[in-house]
Coordinates of C-alpha atoms in Angstrom, one line a residue:
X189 CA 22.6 1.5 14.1
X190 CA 24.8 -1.1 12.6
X191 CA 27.0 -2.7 15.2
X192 CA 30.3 -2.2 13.1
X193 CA 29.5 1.6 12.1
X194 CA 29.0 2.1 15.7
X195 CA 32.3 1.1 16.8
X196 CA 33.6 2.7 13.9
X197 CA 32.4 6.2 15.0
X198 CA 33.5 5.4 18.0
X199 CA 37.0 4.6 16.9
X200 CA 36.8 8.5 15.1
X201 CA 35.5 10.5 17.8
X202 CA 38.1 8.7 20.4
X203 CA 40.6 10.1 18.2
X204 CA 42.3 7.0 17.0
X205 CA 43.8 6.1 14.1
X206 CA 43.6 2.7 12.4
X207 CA 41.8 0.5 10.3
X208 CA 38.2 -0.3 10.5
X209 CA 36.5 -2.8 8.8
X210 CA 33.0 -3.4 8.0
X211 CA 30.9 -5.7 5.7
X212 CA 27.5 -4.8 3.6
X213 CA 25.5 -5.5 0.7
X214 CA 25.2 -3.1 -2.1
X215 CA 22.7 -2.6 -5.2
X216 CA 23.6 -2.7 -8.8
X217 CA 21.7 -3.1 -11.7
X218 CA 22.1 -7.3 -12.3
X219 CA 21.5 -7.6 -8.5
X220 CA 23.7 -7.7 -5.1
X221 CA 26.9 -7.0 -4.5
X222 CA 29.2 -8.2 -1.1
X223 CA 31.4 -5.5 0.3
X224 CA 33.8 -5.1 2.3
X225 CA 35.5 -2.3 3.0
X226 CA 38.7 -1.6 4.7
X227 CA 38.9 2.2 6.1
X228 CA 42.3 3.9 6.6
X229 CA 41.9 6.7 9.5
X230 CA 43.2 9.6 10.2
X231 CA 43.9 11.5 13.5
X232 CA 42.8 14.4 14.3
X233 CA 46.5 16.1 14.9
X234 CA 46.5 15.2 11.1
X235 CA 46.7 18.8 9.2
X236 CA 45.2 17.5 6.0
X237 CA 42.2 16.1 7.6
X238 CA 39.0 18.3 6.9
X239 CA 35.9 19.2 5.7
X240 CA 35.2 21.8 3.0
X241 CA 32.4 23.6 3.3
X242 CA 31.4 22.2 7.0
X243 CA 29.3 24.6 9.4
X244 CA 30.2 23.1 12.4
X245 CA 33.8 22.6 11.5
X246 CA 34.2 19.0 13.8
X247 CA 36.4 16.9 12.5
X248 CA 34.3 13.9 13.2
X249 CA 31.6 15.2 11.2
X250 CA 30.2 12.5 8.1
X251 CA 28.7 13.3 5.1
X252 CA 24.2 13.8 5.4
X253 CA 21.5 12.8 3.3
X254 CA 22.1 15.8 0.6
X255 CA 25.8 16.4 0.9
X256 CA 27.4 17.3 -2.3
X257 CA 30.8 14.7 -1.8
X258 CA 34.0 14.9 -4.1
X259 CA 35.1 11.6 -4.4
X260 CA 37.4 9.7 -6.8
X261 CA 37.2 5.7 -7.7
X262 CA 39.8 3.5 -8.8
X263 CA 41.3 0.4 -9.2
X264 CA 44.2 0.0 -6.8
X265 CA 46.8 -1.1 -9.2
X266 CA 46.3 2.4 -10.6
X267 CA 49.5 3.9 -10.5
X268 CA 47.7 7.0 -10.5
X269 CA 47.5 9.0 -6.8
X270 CA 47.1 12.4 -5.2
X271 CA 49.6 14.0 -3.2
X272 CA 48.3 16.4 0.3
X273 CA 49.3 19.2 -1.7
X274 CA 47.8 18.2 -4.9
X275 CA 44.4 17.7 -2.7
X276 CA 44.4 21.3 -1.6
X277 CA 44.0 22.5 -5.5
X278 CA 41.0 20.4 -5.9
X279 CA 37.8 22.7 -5.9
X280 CA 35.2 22.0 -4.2
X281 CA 31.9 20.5 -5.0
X282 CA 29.4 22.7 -6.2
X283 CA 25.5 22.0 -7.4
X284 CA 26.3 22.5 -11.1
X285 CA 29.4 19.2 -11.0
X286 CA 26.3 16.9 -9.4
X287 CA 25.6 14.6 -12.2
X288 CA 24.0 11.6 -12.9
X289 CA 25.2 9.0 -15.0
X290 CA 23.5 6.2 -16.7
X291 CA 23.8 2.9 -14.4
X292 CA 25.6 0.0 -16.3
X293 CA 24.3 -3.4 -15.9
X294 CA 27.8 -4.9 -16.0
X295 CA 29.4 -3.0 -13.6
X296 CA 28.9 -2.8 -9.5
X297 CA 30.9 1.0 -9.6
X298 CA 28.4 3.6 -11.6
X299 CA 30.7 6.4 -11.5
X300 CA 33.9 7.5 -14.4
X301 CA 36.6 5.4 -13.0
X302 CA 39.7 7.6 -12.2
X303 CA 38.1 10.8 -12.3
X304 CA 36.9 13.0 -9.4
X305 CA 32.8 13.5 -9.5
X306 CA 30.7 14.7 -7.0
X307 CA 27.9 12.6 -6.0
X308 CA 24.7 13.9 -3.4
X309 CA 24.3 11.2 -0.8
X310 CA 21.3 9.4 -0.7
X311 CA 20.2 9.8 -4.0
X312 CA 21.9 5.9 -5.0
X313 CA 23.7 6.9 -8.1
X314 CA 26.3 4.8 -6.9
X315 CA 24.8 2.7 -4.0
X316 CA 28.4 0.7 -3.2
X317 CA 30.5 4.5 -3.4
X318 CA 27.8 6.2 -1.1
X319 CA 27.9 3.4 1.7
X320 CA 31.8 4.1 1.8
X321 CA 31.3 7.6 1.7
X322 CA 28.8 8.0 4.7
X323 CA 31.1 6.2 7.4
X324 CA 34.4 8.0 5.7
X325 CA 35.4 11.8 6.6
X326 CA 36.8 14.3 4.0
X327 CA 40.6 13.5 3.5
X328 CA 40.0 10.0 4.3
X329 CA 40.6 6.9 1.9
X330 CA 39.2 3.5 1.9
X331 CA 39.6 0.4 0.2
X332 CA 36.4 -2.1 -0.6
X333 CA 36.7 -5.7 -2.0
X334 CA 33.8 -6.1 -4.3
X335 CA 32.0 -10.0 -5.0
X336 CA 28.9 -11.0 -6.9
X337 CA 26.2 -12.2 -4.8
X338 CA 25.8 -15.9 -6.0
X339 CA 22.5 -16.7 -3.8
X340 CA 20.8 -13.6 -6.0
X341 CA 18.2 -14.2 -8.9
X342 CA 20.3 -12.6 -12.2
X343 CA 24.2 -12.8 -10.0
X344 CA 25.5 -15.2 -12.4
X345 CA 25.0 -12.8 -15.0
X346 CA 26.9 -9.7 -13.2
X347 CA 30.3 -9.2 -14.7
X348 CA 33.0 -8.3 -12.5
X349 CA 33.6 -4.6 -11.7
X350 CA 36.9 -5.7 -13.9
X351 CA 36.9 -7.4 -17.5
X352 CA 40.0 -8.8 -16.5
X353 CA 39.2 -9.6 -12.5
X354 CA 36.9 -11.4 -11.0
X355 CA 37.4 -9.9 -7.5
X356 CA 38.5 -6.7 -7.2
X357 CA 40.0 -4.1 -5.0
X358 CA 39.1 -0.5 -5.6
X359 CA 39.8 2.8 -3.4
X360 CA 37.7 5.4 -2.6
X361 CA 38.8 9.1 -1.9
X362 CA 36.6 11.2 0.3
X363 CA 38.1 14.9 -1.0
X364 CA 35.6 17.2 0.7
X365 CA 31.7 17.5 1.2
X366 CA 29.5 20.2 1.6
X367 CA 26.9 19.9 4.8
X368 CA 24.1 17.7 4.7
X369 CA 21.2 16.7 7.0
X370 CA 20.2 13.5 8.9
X371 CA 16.3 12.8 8.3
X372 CA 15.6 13.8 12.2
X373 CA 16.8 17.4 10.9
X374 CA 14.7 18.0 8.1
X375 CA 11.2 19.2 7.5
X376 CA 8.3 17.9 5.9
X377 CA 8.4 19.6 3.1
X378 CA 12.5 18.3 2.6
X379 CA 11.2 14.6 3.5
X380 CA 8.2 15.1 1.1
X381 CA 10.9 16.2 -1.6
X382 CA 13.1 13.3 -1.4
X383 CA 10.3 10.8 -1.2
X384 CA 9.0 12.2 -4.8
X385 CA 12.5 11.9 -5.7
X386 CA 12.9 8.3 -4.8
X387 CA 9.5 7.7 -7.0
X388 CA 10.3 9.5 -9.9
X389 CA 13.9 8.1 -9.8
X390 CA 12.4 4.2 -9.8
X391 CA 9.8 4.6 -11.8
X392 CA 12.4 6.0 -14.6
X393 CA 14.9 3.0 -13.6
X394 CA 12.1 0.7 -13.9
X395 CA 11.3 1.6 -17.4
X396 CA 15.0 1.5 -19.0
X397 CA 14.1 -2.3 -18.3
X398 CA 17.9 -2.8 -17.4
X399 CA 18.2 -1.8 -13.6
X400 CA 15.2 -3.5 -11.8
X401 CA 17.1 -3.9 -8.8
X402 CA 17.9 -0.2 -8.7
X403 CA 14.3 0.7 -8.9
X404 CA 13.5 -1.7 -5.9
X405 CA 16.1 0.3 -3.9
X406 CA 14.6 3.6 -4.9
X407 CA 11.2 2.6 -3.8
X408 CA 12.2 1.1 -0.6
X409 CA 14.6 4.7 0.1
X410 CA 10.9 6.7 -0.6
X411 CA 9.0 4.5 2.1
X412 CA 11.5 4.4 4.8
X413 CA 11.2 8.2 4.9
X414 CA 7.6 8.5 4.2
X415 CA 7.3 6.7 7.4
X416 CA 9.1 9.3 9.3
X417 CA 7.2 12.3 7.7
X418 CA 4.1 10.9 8.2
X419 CA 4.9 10.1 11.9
X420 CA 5.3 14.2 12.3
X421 CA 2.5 14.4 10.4
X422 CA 0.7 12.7 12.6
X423 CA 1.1 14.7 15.8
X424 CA 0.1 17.9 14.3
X425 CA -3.1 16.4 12.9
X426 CA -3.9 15.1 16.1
X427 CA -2.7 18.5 17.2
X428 CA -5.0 20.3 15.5
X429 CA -7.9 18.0 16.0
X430 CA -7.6 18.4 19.7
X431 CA -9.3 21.1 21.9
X432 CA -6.9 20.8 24.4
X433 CA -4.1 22.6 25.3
X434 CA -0.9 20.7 24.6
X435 CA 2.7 21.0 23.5
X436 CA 3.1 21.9 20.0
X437 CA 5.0 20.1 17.3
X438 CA 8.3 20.9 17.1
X439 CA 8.8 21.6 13.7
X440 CA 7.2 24.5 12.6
X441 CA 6.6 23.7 8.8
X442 CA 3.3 23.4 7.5
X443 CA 1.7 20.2 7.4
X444 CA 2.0 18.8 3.3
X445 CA 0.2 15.7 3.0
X446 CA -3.4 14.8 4.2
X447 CA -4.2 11.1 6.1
X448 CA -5.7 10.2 2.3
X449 CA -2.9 11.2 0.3
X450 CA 0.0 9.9 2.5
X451 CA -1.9 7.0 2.1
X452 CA -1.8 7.2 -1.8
X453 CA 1.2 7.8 -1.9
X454 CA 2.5 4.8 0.1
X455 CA 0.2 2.6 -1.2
X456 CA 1.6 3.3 -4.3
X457 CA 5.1 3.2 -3.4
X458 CA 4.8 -0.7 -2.0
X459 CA 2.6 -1.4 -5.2
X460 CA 5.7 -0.4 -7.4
X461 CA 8.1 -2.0 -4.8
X462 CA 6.0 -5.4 -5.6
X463 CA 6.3 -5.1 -9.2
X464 CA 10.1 -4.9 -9.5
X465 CA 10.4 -8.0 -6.9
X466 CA 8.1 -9.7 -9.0
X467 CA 9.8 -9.3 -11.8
X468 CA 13.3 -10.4 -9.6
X469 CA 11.8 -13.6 -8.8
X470 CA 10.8 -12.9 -5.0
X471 CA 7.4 -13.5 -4.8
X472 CA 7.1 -13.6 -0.9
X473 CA 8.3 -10.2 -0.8
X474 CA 5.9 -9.0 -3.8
X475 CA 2.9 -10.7 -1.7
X476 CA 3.7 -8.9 1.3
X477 CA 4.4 -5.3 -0.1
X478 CA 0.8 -5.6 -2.7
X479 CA -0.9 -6.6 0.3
X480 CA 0.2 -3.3 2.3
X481 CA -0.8 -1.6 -0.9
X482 CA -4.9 -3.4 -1.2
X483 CA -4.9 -2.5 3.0
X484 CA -3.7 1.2 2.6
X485 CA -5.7 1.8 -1.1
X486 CA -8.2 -0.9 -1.5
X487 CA -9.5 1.0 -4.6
X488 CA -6.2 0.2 -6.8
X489 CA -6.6 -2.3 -9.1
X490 CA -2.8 -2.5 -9.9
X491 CA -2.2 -3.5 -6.4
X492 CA -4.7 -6.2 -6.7
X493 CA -3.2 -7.5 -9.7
X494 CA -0.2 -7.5 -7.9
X495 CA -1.1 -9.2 -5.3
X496 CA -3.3 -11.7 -7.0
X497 CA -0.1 -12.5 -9.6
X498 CA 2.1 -13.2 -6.2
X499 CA -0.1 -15.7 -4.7
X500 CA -0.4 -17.5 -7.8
X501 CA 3.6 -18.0 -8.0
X502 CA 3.8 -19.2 -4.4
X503 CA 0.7 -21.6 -4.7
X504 CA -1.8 -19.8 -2.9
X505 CA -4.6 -20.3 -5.4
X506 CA -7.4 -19.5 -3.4
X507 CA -6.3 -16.1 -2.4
X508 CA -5.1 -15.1 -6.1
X509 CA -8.5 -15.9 -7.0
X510 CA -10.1 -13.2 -4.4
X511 CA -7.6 -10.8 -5.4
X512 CA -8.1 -11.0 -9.0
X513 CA -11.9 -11.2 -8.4
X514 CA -11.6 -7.6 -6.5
X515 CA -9.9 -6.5 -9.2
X516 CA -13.1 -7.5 -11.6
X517 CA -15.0 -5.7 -9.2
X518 CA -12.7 -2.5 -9.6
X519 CA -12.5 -2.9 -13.5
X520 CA -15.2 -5.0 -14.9
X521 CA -14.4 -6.8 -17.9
X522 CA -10.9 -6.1 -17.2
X523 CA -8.9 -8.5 -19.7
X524 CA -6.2 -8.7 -17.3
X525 CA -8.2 -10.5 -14.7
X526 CA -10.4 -12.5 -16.8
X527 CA -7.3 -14.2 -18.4
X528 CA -5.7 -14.5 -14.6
X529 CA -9.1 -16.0 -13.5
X530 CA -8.7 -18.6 -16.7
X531 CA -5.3 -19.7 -15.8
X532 CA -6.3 -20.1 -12.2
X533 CA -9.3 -22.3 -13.3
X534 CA -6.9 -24.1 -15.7
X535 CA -4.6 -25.0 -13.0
X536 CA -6.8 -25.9 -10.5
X537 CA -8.0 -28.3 -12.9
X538 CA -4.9 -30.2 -13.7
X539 CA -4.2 -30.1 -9.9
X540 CA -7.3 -32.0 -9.2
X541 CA -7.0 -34.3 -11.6
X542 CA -3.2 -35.3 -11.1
X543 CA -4.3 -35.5 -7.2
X544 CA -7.3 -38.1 -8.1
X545 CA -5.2 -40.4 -10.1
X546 CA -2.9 -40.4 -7.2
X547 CA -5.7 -41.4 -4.7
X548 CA -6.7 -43.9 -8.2
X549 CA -3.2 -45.4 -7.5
X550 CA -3.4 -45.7 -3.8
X551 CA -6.5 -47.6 -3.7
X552 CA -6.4 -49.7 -6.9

């Protein structure tokens, strides 16, 4: 856990009130976004401090992974504010108000400005309001300073969150949430249903061609939970493979994926990961995820491609010229790979001969 949420949850359940503070990076479409947020607590002697719709009824309860969250952005020179008993009218948020909204790629904040929506944590509608939301508790309001990245392939060309701004401070209001789950909570078939999600939503991000980054977070969302499920996936298959008698799995649901098709479906998921940091100019990271993708699915070409495109932007010709030579062997007369393979010779070429009339010049 992150050492500033940590004291900050601390600072909640102890009761105080105060400002906390914590820094992070958040995802928009043109790229990164620094920021820092500036939480105003509440006490818990404080009557308008709640959560709608919570089970437990604990005032230090957060909104989960799922939680349906009422929340309102804003600039803070909006003159615009709710009163306590102006909050109390507010109804709460159902499924039906859940929307999402199509990302802009000149804004950080991907929500009506102004307006209250209701947003369900963790999908990364808004991946700057969520990060507020999931440290804040209903009632609560925070303010977050918002700054392009500048070290970020594609920051120079993020506009402000502002036309008229370039840094700027927005609130957040945290109006009530219904309950949610952490990932240790839910079953395989609810992990198996958000990782699908997480595909499905970067895949369609991917293709509008304007929010590569968002699609990179998506993917990167699926395989951090496929990672859990497949860890309790695990112990019942070597549950049931064993004759003897041992302690069952606690969670009773049945088992969803095989070895072969969690496999798949990560292999897939780093493959697609690759492709959008490919496309952002970080080829390291593209290397490193195809590579994943050739070990757990060593039949996918795409992966191969991948991976073979990679080491050719960071210089590693030899092993772009074994991955695009699989991929031959995968897809004979594949026109992708046979025009890789051409370039690679091509290069090669011109590297030798710029490096022989160097060793022409030191020995002449």
């Amino acid at each position: 856990m992150d050492p500033n949420t940590s004291a900050e949850i601390q600072d909640v359940c102890s009761g105080n009130q105060g400002r906390d503070v914590t820094s992070f990076v958040s995802v928009c479409p043109s790229g990164l976004w620094g920021v820092q947020q500036t939480l105003m607590r509440k006490t818990r002697q404080d009557p308008h401090t709640y959560s709608v719709n919570n089970a437990s009824g604990s005032f230090d309860d957060f909104p989960k992974m799922g939680s349906l969250c009422k929340v309102r952005v804003s600039f803070k020179e909006d003159p615009e504010g709710l009163s306590s008993e102006s909050d109390v009218l507010i109804a709460e948020p159902t499924q039906e108000e859940s929307i999402s909204y199509p990302r802009s790629n000149s804004s950080a904040l991907q929500v009506p400005l102004g307006d209250w929506t209701t947003l369900r944590l963790g999908e990364g509608q808004c991946d700057v309001t969520e990060a507020c939301i999931e440290r804040m508790r209903a009632q609560e309001t925070c303010e977050i300073l918002l700054s392009p990245m500048g070290d970020v392939p594609g920051a120079s060309s993020i506009q402000p969150p502002s036309e008229d701004q370039e840094m700027s401070t927005v609130s957040v209001e945290l109006h009530s949430f219904t309950p949610g789950k952490e990932t240790w909570e839910m079953s395989t078939g609810e992990k198996l249903d958000w990782v699908r999600f997480h595909k499905e939503r970067g895949g369609a991000r991917f293709r509008s061609g304007e929010d590569l980054w968002g699609a990179a977070d998506s993917y990167s969302r699926g395989l951090k939970l496929l990672i859990t499920l497949y860890a309790l996936g695990r112990k019942k298959m070597d549950a049931e493979d064993c004759d003897c008698p041992q302690t069952p799995p606690d969670d009773d649901s049945p088992l969803l994926l095989s070895a072969s098709e969690y496999m798949t479906l990560k292999a897939e998921l780093h493959s697609n990961l690759s492709l959008c940091q490919l496309k952002l100019g970080q080829p390291e990271k593209a290397r490193a995820n195809a590579a994943k993708a050739t070990k757990l699915e060593p039949s996918g070409p795409k992966a191969w491609y991948r991976l073979g495109q990679a080491c050719q932007q960071v210089n590693e010709l030899g092993e772009a010229r074994q991955a695009f030579r699989r991929l031959l062997e995968l897809q004979p007369e594949s026109p992708a790979a046979l025009k890789a393979l051409k370039e690679l010779a091509s290069r090669e070429k011109e590297t030798n001969t710029q490096l022989a009339q160097r060793l022409s010049k030191m020995f002449s």
